[in-house]
PDB file of C-alpha atoms and ligand atoms in Angstrom:
ATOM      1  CA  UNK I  17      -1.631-107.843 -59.551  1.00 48.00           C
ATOM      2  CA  UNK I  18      -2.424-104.386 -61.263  1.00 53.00           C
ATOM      3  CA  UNK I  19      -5.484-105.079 -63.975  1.00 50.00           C
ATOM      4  CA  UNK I  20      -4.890-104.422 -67.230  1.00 56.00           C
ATOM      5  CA  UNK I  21      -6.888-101.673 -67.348  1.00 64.00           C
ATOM      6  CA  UNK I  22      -3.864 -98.884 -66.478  1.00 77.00           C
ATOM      7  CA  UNK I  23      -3.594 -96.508 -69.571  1.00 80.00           C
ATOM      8  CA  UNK I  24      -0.123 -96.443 -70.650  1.00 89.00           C
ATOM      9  CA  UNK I  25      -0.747 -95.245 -74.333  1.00 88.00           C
ATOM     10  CA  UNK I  26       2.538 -94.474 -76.055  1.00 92.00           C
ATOM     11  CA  UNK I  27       4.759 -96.558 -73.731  1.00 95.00           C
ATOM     12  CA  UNK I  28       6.197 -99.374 -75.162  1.00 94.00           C
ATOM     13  CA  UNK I  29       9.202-100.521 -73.484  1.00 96.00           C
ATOM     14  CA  UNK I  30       8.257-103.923 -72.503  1.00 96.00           C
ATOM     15  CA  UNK I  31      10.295-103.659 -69.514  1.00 97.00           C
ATOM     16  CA  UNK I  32       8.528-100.774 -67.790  1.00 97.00           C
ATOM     17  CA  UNK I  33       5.310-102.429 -68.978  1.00 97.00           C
ATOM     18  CA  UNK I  34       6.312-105.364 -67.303  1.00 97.00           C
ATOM     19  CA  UNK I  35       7.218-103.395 -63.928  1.00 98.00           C
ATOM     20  CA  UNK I  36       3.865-101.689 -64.157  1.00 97.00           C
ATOM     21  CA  UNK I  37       1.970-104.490 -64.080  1.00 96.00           C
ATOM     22  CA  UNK I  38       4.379-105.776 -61.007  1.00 97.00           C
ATOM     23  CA  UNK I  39       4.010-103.521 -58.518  1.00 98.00           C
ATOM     24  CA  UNK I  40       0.883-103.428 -56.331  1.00 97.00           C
ATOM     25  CA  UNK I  41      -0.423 -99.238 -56.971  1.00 97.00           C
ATOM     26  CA  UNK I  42      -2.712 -99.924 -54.606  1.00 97.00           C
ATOM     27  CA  UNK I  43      -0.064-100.272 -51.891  1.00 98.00           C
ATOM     28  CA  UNK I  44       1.032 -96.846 -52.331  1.00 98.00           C
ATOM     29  CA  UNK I  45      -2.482 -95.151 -52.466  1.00 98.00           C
ATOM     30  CA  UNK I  46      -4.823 -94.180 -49.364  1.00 97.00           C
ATOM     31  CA  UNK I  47      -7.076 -96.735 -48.303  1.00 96.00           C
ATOM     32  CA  UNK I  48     -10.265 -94.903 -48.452  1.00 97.00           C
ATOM     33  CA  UNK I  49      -9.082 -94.518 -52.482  1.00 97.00           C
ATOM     34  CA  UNK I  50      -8.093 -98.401 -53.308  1.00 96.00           C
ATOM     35  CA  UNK I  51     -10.908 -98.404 -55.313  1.00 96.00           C
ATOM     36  CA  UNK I  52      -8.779 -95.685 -57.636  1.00 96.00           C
ATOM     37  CA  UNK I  53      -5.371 -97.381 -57.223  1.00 96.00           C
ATOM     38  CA  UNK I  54      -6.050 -97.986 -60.897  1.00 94.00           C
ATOM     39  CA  UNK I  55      -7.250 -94.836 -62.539  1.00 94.00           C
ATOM     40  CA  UNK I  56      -4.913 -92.741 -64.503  1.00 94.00           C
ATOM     41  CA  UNK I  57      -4.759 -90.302 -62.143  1.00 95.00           C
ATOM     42  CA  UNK I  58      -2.904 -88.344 -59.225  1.00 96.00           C
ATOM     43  CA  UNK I  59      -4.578 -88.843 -55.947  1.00 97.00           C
ATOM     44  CA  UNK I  60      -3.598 -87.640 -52.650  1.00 98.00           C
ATOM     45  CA  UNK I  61      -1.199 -88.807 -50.397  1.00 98.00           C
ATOM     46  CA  UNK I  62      -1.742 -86.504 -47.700  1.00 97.00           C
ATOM     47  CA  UNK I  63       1.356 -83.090 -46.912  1.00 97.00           C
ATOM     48  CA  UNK I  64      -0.773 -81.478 -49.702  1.00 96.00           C
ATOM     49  CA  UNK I  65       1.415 -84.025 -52.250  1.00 97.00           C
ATOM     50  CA  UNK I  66       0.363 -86.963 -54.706  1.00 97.00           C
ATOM     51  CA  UNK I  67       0.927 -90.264 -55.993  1.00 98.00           C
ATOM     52  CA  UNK I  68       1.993 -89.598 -59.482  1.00 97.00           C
ATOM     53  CA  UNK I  69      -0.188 -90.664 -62.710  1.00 96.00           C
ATOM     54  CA  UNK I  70       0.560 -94.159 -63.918  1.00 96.00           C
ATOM     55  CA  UNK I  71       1.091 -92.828 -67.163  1.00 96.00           C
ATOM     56  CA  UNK I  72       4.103 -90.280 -66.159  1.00 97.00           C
ATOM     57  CA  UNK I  73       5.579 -92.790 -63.936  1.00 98.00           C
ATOM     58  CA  UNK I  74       5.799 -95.381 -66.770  1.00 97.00           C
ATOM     59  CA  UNK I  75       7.156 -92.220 -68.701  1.00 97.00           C
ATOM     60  CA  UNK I  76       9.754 -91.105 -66.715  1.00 98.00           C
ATOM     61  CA  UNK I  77      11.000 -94.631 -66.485  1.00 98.00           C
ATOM     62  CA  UNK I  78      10.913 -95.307 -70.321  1.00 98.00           C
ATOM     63  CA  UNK I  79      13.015 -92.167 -70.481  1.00 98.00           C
ATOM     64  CA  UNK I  80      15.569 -93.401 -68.363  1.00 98.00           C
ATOM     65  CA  UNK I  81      16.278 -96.013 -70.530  1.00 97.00           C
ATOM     66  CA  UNK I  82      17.484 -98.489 -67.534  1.00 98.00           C
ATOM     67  CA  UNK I  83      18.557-102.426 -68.313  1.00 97.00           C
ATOM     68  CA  UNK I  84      19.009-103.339 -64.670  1.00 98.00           C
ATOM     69  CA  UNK I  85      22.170-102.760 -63.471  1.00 98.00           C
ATOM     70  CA  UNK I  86      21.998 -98.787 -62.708  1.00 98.00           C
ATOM     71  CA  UNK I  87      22.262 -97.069 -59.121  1.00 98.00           C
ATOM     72  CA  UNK I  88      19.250 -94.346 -59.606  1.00 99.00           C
ATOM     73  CA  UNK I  89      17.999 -91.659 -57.744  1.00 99.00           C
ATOM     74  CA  UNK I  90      14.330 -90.730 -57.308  1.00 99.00           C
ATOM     75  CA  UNK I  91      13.676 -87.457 -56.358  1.00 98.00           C
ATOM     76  CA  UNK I  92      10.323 -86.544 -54.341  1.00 98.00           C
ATOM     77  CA  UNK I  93       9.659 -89.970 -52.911  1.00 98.00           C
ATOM     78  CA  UNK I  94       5.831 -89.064 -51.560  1.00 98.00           C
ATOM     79  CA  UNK I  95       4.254 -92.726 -51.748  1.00 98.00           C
ATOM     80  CA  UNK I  96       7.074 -94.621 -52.974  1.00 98.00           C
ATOM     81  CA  UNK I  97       5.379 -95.815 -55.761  1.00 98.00           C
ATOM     82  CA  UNK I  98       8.087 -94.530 -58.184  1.00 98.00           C
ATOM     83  CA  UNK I  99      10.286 -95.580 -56.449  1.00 98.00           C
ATOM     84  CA  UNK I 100       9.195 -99.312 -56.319  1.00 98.00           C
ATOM     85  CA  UNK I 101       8.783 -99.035 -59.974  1.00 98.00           C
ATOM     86  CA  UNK I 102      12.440 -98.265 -60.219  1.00 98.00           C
ATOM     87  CA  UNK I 103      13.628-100.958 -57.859  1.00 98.00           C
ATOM     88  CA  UNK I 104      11.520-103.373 -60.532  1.00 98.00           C
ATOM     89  CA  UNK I 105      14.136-101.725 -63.394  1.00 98.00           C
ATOM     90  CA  UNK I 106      17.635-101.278 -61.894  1.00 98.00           C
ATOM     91  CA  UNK I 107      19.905-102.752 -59.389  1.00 98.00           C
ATOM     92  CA  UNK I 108      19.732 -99.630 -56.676  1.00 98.00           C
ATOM     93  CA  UNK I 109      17.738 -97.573 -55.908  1.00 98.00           C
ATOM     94  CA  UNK I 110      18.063 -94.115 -53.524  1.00 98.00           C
ATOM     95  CA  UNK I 111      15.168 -92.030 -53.143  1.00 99.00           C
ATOM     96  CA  UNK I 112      14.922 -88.679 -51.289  1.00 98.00           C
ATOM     97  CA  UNK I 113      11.938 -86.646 -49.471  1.00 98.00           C
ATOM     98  CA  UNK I 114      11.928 -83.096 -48.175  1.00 98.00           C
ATOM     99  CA  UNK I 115       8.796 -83.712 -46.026  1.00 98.00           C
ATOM    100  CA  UNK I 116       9.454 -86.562 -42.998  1.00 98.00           C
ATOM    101  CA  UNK I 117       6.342 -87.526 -42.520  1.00 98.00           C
ATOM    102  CA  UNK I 118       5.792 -88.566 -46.338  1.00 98.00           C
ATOM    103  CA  UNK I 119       9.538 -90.333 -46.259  1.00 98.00           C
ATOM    104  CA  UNK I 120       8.408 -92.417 -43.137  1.00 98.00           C
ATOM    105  CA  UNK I 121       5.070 -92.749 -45.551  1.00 98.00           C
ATOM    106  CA  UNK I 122       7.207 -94.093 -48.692  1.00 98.00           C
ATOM    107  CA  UNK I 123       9.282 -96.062 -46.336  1.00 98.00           C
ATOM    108  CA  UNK I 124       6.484 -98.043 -44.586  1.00 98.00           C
ATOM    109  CA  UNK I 125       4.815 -98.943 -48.020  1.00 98.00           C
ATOM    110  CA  UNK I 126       7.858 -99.716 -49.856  1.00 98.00           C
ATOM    111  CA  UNK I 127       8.638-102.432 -46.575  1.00 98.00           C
ATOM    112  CA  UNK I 128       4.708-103.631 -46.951  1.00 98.00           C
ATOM    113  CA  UNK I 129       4.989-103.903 -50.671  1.00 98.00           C
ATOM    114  CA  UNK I 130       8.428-106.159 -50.741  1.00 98.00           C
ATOM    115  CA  UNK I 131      10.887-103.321 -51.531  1.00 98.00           C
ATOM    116  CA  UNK I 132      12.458-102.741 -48.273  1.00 96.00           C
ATOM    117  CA  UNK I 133      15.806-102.689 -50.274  1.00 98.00           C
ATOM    118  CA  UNK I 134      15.318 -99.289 -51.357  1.00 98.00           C
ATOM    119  CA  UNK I 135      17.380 -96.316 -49.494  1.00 98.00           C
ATOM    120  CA  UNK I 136      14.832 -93.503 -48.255  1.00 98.00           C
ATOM    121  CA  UNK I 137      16.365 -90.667 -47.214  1.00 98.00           C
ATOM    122  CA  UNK I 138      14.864 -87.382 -45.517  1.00 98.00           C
ATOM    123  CA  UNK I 139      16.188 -83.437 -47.560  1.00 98.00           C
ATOM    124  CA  UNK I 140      16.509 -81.288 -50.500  1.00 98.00           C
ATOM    125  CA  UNK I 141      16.391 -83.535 -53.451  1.00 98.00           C
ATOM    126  CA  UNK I 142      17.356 -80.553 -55.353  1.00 98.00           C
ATOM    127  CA  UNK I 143      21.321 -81.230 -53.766  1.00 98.00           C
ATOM    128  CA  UNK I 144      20.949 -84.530 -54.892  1.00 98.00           C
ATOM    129  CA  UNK I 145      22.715 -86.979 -52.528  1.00 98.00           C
ATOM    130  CA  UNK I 146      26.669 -86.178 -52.831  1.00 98.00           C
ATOM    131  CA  UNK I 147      27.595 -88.879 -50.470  1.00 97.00           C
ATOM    132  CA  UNK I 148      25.416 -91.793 -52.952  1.00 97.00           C
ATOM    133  CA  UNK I 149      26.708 -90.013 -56.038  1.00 98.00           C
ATOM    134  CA  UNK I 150      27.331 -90.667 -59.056  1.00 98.00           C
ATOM    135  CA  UNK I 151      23.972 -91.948 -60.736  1.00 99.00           C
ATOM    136  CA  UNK I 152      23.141 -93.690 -63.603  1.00 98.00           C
ATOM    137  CA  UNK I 153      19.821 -91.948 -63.579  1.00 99.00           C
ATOM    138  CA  UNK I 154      17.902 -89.451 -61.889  1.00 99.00           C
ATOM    139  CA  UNK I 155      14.401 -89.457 -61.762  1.00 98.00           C
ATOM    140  CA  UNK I 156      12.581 -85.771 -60.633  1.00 98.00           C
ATOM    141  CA  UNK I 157       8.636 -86.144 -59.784  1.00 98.00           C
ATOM    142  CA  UNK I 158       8.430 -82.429 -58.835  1.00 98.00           C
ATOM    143  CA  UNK I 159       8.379 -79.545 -60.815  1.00 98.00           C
ATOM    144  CA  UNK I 160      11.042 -77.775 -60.958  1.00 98.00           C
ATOM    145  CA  UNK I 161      11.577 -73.799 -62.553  1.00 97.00           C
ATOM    146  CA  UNK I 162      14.927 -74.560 -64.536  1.00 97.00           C
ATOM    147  CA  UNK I 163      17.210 -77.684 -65.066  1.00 96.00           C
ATOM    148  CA  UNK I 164      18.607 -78.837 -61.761  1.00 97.00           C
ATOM    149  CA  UNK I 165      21.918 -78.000 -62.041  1.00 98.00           C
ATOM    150  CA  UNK I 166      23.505 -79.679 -59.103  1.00 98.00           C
ATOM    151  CA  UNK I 167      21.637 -83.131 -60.167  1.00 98.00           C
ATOM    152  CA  UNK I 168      23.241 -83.026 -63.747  1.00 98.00           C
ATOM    153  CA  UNK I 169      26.651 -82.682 -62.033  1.00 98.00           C
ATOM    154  CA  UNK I 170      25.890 -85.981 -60.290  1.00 98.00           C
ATOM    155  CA  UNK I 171      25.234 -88.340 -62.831  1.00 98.00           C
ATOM    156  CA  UNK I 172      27.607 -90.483 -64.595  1.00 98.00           C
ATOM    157  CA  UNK I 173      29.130 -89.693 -67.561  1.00 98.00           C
ATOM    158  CA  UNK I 174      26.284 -90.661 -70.104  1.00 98.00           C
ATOM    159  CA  UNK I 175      23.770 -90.703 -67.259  1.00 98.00           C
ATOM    160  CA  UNK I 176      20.148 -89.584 -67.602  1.00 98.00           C
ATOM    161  CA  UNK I 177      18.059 -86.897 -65.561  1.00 98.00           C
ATOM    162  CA  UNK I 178      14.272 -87.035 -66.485  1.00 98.00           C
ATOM    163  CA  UNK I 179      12.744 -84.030 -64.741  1.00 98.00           C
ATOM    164  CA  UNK I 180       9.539 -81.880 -65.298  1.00 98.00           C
ATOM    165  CA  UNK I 181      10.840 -77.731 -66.456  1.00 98.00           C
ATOM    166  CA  UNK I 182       8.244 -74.951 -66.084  1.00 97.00           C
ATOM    167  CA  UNK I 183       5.961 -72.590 -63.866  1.00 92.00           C
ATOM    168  CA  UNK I 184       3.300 -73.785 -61.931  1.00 84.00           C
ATOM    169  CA  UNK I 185      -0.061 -75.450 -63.765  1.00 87.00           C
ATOM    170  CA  UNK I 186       1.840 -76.919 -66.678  1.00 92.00           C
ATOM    171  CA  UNK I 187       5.284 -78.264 -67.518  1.00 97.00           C
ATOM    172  CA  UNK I 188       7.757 -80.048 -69.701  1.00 98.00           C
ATOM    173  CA  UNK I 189       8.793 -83.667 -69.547  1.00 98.00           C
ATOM    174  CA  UNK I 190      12.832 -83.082 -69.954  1.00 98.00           C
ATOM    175  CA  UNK I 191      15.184 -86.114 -70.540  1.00 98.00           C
ATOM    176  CA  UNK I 192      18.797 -84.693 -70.203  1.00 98.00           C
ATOM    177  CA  UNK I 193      21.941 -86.700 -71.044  1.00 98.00           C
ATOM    178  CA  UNK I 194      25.301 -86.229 -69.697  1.00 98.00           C
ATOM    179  CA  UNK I 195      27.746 -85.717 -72.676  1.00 97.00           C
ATOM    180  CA  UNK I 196      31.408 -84.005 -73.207  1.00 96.00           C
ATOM    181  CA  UNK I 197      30.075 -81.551 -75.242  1.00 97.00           C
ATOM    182  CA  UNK I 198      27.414 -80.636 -72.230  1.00 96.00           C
ATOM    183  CA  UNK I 199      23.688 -81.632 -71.404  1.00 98.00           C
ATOM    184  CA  UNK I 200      21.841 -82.946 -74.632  1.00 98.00           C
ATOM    185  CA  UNK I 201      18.433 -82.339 -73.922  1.00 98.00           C
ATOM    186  CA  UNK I 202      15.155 -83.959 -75.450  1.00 97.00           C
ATOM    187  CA  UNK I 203      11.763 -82.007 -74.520  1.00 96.00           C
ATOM    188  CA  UNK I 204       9.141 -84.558 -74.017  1.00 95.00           C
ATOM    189  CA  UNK I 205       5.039 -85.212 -72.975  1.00 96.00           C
ATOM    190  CA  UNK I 206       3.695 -81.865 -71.703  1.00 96.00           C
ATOM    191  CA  UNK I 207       3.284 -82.426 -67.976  1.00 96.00           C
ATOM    192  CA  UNK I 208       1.509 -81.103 -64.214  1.00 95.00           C
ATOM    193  CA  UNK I 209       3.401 -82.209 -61.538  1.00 96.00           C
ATOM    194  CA  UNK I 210       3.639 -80.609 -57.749  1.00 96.00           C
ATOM    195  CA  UNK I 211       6.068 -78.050 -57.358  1.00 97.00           C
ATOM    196  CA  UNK I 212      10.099 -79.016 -56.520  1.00 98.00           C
ATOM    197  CA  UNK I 213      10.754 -76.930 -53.241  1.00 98.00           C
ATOM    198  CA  UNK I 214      14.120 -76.403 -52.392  1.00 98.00           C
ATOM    199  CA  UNK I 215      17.457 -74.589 -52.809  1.00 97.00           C
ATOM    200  CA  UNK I 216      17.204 -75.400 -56.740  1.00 97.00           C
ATOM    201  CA  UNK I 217      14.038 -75.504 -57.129  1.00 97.00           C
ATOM    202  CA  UNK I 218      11.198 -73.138 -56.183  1.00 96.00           C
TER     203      UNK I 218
HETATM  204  N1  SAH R 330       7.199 -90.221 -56.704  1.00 84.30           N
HETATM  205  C1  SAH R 330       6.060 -89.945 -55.845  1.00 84.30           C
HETATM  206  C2  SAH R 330       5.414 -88.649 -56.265  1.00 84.30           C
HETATM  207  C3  SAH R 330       5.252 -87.718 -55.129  1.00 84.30           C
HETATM  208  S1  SAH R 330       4.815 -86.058 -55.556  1.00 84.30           S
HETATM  209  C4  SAH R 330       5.098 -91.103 -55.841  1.00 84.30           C
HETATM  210  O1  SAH R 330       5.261 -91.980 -56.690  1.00 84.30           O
HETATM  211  O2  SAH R 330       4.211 -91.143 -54.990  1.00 84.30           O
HETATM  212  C5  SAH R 330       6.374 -85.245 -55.403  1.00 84.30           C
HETATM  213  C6  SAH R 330       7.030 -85.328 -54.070  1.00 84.30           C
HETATM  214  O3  SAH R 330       8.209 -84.519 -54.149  1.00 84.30           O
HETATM  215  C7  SAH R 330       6.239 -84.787 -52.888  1.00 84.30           C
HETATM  216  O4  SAH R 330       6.140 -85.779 -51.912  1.00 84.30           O
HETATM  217  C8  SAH R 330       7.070 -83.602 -52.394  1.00 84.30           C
HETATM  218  O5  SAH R 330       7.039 -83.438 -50.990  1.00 84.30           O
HETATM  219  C9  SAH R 330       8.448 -83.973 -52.874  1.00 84.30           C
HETATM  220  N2  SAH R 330       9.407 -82.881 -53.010  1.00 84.30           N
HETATM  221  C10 SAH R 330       9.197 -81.612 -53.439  1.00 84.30           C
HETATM  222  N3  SAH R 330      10.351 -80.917 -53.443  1.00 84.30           N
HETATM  223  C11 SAH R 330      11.319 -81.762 -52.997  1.00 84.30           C
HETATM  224  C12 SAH R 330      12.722 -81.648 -52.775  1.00 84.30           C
HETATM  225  N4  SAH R 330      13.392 -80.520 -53.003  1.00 84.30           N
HETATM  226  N5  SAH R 330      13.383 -82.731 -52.327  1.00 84.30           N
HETATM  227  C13 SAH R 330      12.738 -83.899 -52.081  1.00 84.30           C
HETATM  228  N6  SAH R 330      11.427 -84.070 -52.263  1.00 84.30           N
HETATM  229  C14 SAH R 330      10.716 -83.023 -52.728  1.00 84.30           C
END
């Protein structure tokens, strides 16, 4: 059981607070950095990638607004820590990785850490996964240059995509809803994520 002592500031949806303190972080992290499993920080996961910060996990999943009966996609599965957060918040979940040996990586700790229920696939994320489609809500934990246009296309009418938008170094949190009149978007937490590689992406 996570100790309290994750920094989740501004996040108050008690069920992603809940799901925080649920899953194991230190299943997901390195063994020679257990002792950081906890900090409220990125750490490597080997591939040159990272294990997300607590913090923009817990933000992405507030964003996506979920009550626990959506099908969701997570993009850029690395550890599979997001995605075990999402399996703790919805009734599917599909994740995708462009880099095998970090799927077989998510996969593996996902099946250690009791979520062997959640669909890890090997690709570009950026395509989404037609043959899953349509989500509730996508999760993105790569950067990517512009709003993934094929991604929006797969979500449900209504449906959320929370993905970070900008250049390298620094980008935007953006939670975009799929409405009639086109995406509504909502810029949120300024954010540094690893870059989205891929046909959509950089
Ligand atoms: N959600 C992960 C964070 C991993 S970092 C976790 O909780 O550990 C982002 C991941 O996105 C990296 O593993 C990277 O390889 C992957 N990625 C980058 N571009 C991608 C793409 N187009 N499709 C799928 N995965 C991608």
């Amino acid at each position: 059981m996570p100790p309290e002592s994750l920094d989740l500031r501004d996040v108050s949806d008690a069920r992603v607070l809940a799901a925080m303190e649920t899953v194991p972080r230190e299943l997901f992290v390195p063994d020679q950095l257990r002792e950081h499993a906890y900090d409220d920080a990125a750490l490597p996961i080997g591939s040159g990638q990272t294990i997300s910060q607590p913090y923009m996990v817990a933000k992405i999943c507030e964003a996506l607004a979920l009550r626990g009966d959506e099908h969701v996609l997570d993009v850029g599965s690395g550890s599979g820590y997001q995605a075990a957060v999402l399996a703790e918040l919805a009734a599917e979940v599909d994740t995708i990785e462009r880099i095998p040996e970090l799927a077989e990586l998510a996969r593996a700790n996902l099946a250690a850490a009791g979520y062997a229920g959640v669909r890890v696939h090997v690709g570009d994320g950026t395509r989404g996964l037609p043959d899953q489609a349509p989500f509730d809500a996508i999760a993105v934990a790569a950067a990517a240059p512009r709003r993934p246009q094929t991604l929006y296309e797969q979500l449900e009418p209504r449906g959320r995509l929370v993905v970070p938008v900008g250049r390298f170094g620094t980008q935007r949190l953006e939670v975009i809803v799929r409405s009639p009149e086109g995406p509504a978007v909502r810029r949120s937490v300024a954010c540094r994520f690893v870059p989205l590689v891929g046909e959509e992406g950089f």
